[in-house]
XYZ file of C-alpha atoms in Angstrom:
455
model
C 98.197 112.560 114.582
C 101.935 113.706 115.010
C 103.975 113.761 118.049
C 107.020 116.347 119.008
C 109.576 116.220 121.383
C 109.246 119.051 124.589
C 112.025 120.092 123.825
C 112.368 120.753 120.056
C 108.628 121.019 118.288
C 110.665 119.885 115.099
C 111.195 116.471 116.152
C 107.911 115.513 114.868
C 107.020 112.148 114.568
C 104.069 109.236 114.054
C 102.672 107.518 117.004
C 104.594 104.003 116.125
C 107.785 106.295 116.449
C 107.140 107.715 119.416
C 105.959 104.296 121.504
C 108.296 102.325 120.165
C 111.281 105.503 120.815
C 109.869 105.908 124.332
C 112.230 109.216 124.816
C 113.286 111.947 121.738
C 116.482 111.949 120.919
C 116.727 115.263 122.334
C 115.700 113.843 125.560
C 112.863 115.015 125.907
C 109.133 113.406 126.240
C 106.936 113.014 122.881
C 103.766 114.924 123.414
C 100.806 115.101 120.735
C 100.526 117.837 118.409
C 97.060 119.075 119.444
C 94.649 117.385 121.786
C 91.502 116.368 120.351
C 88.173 116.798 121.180
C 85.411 114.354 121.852
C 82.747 114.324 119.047
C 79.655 115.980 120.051
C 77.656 112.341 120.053
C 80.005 110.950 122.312
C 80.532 113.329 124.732
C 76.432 113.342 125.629
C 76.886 109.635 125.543
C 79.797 109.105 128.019
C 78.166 108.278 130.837
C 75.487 105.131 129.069
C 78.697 103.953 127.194
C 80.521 100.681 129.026
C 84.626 100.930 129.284
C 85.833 99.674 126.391
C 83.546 102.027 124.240
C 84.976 104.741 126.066
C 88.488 103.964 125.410
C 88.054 103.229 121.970
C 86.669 106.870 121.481
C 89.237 108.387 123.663
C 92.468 106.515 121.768
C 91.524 106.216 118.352
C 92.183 109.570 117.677
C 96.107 109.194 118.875
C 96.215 106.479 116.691
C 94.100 107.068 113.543
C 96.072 106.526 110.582
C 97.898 103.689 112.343
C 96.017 101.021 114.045
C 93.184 100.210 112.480
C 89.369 100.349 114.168
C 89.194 96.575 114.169
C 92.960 96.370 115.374
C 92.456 99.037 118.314
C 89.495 97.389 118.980
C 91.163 93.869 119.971
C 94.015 95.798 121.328
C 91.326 97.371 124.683
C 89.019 94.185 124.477
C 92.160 92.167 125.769
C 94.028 95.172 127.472
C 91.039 95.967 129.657
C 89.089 92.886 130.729
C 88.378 94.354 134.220
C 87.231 98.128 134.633
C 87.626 100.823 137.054
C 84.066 101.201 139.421
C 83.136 104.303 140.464
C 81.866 103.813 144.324
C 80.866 105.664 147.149
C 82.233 106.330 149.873
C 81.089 108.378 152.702
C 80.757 112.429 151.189
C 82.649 111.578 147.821
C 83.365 109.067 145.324
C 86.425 106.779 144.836
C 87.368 105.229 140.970
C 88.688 102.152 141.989
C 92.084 101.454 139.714
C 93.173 98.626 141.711
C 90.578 95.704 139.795
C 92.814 94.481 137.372
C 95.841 91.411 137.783
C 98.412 93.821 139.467
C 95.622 95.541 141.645
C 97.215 99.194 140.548
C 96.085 101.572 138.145
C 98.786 101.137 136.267
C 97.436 98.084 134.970
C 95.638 99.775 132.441
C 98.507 101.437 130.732
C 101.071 98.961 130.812
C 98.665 96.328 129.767
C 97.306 98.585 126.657
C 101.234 99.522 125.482
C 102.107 95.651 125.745
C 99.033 95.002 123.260
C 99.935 97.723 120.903
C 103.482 97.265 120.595
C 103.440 93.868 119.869
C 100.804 95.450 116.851
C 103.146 97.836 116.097
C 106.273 95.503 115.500
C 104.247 92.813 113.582
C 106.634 91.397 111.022
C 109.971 92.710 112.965
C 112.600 90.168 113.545
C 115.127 92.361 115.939
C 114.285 91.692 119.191
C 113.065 94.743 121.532
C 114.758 95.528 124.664
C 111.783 97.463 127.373
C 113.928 99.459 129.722
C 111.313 100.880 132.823
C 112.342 102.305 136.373
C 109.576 101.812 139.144
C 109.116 103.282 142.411
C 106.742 100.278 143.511
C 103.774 100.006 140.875
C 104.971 100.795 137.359
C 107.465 97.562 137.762
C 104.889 95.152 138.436
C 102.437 96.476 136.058
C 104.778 96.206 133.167
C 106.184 92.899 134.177
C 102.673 91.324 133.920
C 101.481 93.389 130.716
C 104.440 92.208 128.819
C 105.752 89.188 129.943
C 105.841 86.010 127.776
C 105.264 88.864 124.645
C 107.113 87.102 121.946
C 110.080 89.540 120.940
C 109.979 91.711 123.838
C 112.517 91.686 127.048
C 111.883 93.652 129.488
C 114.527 95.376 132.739
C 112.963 96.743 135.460
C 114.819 98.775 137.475
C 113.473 99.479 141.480
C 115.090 101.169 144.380
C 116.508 97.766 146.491
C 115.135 98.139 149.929
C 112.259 100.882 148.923
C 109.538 98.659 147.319
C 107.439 96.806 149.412
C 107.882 92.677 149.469
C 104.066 92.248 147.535
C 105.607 94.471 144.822
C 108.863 93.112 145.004
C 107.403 89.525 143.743
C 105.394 91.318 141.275
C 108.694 92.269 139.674
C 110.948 89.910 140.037
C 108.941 86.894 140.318
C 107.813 86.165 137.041
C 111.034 85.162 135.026
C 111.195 84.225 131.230
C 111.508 87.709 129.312
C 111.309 89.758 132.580
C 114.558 90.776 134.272
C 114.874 92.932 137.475
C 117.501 95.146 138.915
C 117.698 96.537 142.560
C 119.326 99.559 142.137
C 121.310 100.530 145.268
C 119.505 104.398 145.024
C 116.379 105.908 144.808
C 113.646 105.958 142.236
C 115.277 108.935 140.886
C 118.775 107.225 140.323
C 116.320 104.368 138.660
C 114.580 106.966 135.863
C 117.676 108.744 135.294
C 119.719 105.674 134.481
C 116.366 104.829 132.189
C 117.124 107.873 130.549
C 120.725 107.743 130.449
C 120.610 104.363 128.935
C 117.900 104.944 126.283
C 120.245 108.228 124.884
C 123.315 106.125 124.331
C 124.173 106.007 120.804
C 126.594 102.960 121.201
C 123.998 100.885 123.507
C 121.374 101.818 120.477
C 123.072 100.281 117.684
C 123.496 97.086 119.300
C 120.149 96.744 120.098
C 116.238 98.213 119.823
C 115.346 100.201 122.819
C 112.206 101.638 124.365
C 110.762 102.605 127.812
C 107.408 101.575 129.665
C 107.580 104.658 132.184
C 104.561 106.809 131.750
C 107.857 109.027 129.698
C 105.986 106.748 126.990
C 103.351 107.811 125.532
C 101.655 104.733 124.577
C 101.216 104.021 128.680
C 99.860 107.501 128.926
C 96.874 108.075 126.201
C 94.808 105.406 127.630
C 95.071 106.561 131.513
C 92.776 108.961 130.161
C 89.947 106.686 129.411
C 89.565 106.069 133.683
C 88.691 109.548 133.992
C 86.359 110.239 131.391
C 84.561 107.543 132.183
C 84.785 108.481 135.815
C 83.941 112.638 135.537
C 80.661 111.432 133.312
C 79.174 109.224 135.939
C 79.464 111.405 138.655
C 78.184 114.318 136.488
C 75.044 112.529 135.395
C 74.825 111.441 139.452
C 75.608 107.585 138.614
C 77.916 105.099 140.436
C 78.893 101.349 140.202
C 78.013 98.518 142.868
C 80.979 96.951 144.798
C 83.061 94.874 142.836
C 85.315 91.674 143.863
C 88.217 93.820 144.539
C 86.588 96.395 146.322
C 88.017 96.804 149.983
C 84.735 97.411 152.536
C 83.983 96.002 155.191
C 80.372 93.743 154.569
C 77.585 95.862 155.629
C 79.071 98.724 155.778
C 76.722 102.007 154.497
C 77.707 103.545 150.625
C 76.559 107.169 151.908
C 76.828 109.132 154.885
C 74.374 111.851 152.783
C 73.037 111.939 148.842
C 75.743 113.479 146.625
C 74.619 115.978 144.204
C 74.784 115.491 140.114
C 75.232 118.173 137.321
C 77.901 119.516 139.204
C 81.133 120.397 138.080
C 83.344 116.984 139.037
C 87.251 117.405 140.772
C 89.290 114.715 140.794
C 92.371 114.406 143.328
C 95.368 112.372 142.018
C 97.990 111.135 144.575
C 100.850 111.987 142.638
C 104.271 111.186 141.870
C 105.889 110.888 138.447
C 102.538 113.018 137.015
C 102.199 110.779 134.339
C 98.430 109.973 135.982
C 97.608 113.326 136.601
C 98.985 114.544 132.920
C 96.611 111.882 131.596
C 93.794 113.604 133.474
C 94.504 116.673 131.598
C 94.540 114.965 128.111
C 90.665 113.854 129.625
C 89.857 117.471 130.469
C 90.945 118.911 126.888
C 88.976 116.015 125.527
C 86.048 117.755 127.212
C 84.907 114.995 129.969
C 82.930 116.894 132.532
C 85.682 118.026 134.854
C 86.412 121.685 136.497
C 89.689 120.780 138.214
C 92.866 118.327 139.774
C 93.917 118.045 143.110
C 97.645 117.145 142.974
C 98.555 114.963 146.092
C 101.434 114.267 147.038
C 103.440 112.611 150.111
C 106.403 115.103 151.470
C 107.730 115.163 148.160
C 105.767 118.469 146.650
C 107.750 119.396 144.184
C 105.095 120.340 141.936
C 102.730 121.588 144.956
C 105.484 124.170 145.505
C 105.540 124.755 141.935
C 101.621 125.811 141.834
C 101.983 128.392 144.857
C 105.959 129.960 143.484
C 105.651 129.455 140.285
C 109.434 128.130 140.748
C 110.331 124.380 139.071
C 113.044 123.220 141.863
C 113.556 119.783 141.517
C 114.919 117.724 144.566
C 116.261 114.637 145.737
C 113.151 112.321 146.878
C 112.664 111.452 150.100
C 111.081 107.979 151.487
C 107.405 107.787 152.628
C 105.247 105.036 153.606
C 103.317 106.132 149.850
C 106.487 104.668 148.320
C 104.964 104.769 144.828
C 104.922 108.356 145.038
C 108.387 109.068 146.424
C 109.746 111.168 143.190
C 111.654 114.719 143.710
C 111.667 115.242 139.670
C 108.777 114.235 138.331
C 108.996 113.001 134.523
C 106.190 114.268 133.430
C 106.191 118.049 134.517
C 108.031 118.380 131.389
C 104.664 116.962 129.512
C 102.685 119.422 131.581
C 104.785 122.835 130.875
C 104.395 121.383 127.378
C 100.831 121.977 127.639
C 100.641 124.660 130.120
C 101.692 127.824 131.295
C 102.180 128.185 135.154
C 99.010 130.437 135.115
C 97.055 128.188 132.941
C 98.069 125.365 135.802
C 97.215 127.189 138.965
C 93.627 127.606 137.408
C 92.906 124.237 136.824
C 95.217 122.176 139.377
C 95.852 122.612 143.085
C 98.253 121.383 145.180
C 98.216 119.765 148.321
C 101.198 118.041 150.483
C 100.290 115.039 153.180
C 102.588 113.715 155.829
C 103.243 110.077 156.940
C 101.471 110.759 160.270
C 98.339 112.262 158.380
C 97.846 109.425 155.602
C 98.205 106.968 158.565
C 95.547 108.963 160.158
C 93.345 108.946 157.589
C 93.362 105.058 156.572
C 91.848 104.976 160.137
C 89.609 107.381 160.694
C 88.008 106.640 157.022
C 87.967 102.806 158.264
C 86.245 104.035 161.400
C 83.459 105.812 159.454
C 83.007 103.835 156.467
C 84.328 100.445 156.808
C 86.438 101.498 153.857
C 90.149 100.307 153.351
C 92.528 103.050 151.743
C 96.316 102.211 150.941
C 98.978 104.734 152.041
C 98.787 106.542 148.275
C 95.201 107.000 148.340
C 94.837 108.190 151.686
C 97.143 110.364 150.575
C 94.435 111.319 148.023
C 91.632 111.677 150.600
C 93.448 113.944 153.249
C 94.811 116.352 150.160
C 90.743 116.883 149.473
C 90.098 117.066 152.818
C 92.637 119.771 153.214
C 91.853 122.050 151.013
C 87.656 121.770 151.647
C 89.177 122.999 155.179
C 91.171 125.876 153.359
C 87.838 126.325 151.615
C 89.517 126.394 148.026
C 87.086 123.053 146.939
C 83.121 123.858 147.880
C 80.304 122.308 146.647
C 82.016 120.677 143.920
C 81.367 116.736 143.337
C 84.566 115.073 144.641
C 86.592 111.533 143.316
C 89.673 110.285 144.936
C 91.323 108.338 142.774
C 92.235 105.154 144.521
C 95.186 103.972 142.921
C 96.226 100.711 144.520
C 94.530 97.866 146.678
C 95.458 98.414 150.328
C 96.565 94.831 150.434
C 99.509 95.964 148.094
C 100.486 97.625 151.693
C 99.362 95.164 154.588
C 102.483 96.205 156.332
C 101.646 99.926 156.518
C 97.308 98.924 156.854
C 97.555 95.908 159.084
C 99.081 97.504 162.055
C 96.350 100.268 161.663
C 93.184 98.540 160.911
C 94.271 94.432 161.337
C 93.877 91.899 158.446
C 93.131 93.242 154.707
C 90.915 91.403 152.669
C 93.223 89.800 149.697
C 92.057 90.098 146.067
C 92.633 86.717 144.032
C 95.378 88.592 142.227
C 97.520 89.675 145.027
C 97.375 85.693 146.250
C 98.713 84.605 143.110
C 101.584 87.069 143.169
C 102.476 86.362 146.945
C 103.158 82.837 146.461
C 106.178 83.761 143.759
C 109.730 84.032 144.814
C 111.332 87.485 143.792
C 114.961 86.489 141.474
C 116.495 90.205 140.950
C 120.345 91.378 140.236
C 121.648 94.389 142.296
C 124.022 96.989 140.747
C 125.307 100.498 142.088
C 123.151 103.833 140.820
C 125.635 103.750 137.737
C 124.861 103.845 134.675
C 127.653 101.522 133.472
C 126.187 99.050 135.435
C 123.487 99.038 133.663
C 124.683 99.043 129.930
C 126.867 96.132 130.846
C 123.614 94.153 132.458
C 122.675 94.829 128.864
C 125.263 94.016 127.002
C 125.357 91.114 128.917
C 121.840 90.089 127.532
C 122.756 90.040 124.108
């Protein structure tokens, strides 16, 4: 399997290249050169097949050639030692993301291109500097996948003042080859000094470079797995008991009425930088059982606007209590132009748009019904479906929210709603650290001097 840059199809390249390049020279994002297709034997055996079988079959095929069976193998038993249940809730189904040590679904990414880099650069002496701009979730995620890696250092960069405290231990509390920078800007400022940084010829000869944003492909193949293994359940009518993470209320009822199997499954991604959502698609040309996306989003609908115009205008973010989601130019519409035409998109995505007062709204009333705690981004999720079942533009289809963070990530948006959040062991850990970061200005001098500084 090759990879080529959006923006010139000649910049073809080897998987290796393109996780450890992170961005094309050209700037723009490495995509695959064809998608591949599940073998016939697998796909009928998605749904009896555990996780890690899963995501085996769905990344060996990026890597073939380049990480051995065996190799990949060890890579997703260590990467993936929790899963992602598939529960019910109420009329619909939620794939829980939130199980692993970061309690986001970005976990499962950053924890997978940690594993495989540090195949990858077996044998290299030059250090490797990880450069990665978060808007909450990515920074954490990262920080925990990589840190103590032998040979890796890692910079996050987060908006200062726009992360919540929870995430702001997460990355900057760990220390040792993790560094963090509040950036005195948005998330936006963040990515583009990312990308600013990881084209500077100067800044590459003094030292090895890559990014852990889902710009990186290595963080994005194996977002995919969630969803196959997700679409297939709910196809074949199955569903996972309640696992230590998952935030209900004891007692509480799974159902409100039976949900129907062998139908065609829509999944509804609260969405910021697309990098999830793009995944999804990867899953759908795979062939996992899935008729469409819902693309949720907070205020910032950039790409919802997108879907109805058919105009690209990118903006400058604004902030929302779904602060993980707060992105005006999403990354990864470049991936998904890549892929798709505008017509090709409107047929298979829709796009929905959620305010503050309506995701705070929903973490109630869903509380109310179901005993069932949803953080600001996947209420976000829930009220885009909702939305467009009242629009009728979603019918009979079987519905999954994809729940992409543990509500106690956001006690200070769910506590005043709903009152005391039940705590996964993994969010204790991380509250008890103390958060060490630098803050610069939203220039990107700043930054290559932070660097410089590190060498």
């Amino acid at each position: 399997m090759h990879y080529y840059s959006t923006r010139n199809k000649n910049e073809n390249v080897t998987f290796a290249d393109a996780a450890l390049k992170g961005l094309a020279p050209d700037g723009g994002l490495y995509v695959p050169e064809e998608i591949p297709n599940y073998p016939p034997a697998v796909l009928a055996s998605l749904a009896s097949m555990d996780f890690n079988q899963i995501a085996f079959e769905t990344v060996k095929p990026y890597v073939k050639d380049e990480i051995s069976d065996s190799a990949l193998s060890d890579i997703i038993k260590s990467a993936f030692n929790f899963t992602a249940p598939l529960i019910p809730v109420l009329d619909r189904y939620t794939s829980e993301l939130f199980h692993g040590p970061t309690a986001a679904f970005k976990d499962f990414g950053a924890r997978f291109m940690a594993r495989a880099f540090s195949y990858l650069r077996r044998g290299e002496d030059r250090p490797l500097k990880i450069l990665v701009a978060t808007s909450g979730d990515t920074g954490g995620a990262v920080a925990d996948g990589f840190f103590d890696v032998p040979g890796i250092y890692v910079t996050v960069l987060y908006p200062a003042g726009r992360v919540s405290a929870l995430q702001e231990k997460q990355i900057a509390g760990l220390g040792k080859n993790i560094t963090a920078l509040a950036v005195e800007g948005s998330f936006d400022d963040c990515q583009f000094l990312v990308k600013k940084a990881l084209a500077d010829e100067n800044l590459k000869k003094r030292m090895s470079l890559s990014s852990a944003n889902s710009i990186n492909i290595s963080r994005l193949i194996p977002q995919a797995v969630y969803y196959s293994a997700a679409a297939a359940k709910a196809y074949n009518g199955l569903f996972d008991p309640d696992g230590e993470a998952t935030p209900r209320s004891a007692g509480r009822a799974a159902f409100s009425h039976s949900l129907n199997s062998r139908k065609p499954v829509t999944l509804c991604v609260p969405s910021g930088n697309f990098g999830n959502l793009t995944a999804g698609l990867y899953a759908m040309k795979m062939g996992a059982p899935i008729k469409q996306f819902i693309a949720a989003t907070n205020i910032n609908k950039t790409v919802p606007d997108y879907l109805d115009s058919g105009e690209y205008l990118a903006r400058i973010s604004q902030a929302t209590i779904s602060n993980a989601m707060d992105v005006g130019a999403p990354s990864n519409f470049e991936r998904m132009s890549a892929h798709f035409s505008w017509e090709e998109m409107r047929r298979i995505i829709l796009g929905a748009a959620v305010s503050d007062e309506e995701t705070k709204e929903t973490i109630t009333s869903i509380y109310e019904q179901a005993g069932y705690y949803l953080d600001p981004h996947s209420a976000v999720g829930w009220k885009g479906l909702d939305k467009l079942r009242v629009e009728n533009k979603i019918t009979e289809d079987v519905s999954i929210i994809l729940c992409t963070a543990h509500p106690a990530k956001f006690s200070e948006i769910v506590e005043p709603l709903l009152g005391a959040v039940p705590v996964p062991v993994s969010l204790k850990n991380a509250m008890e650290r103390k958060a060490d970061s630098k803050r610069i200005p939203a220039d990107v001098s700043a930054l290559i001097d932070t660097l410089n500084e590190s060498l």
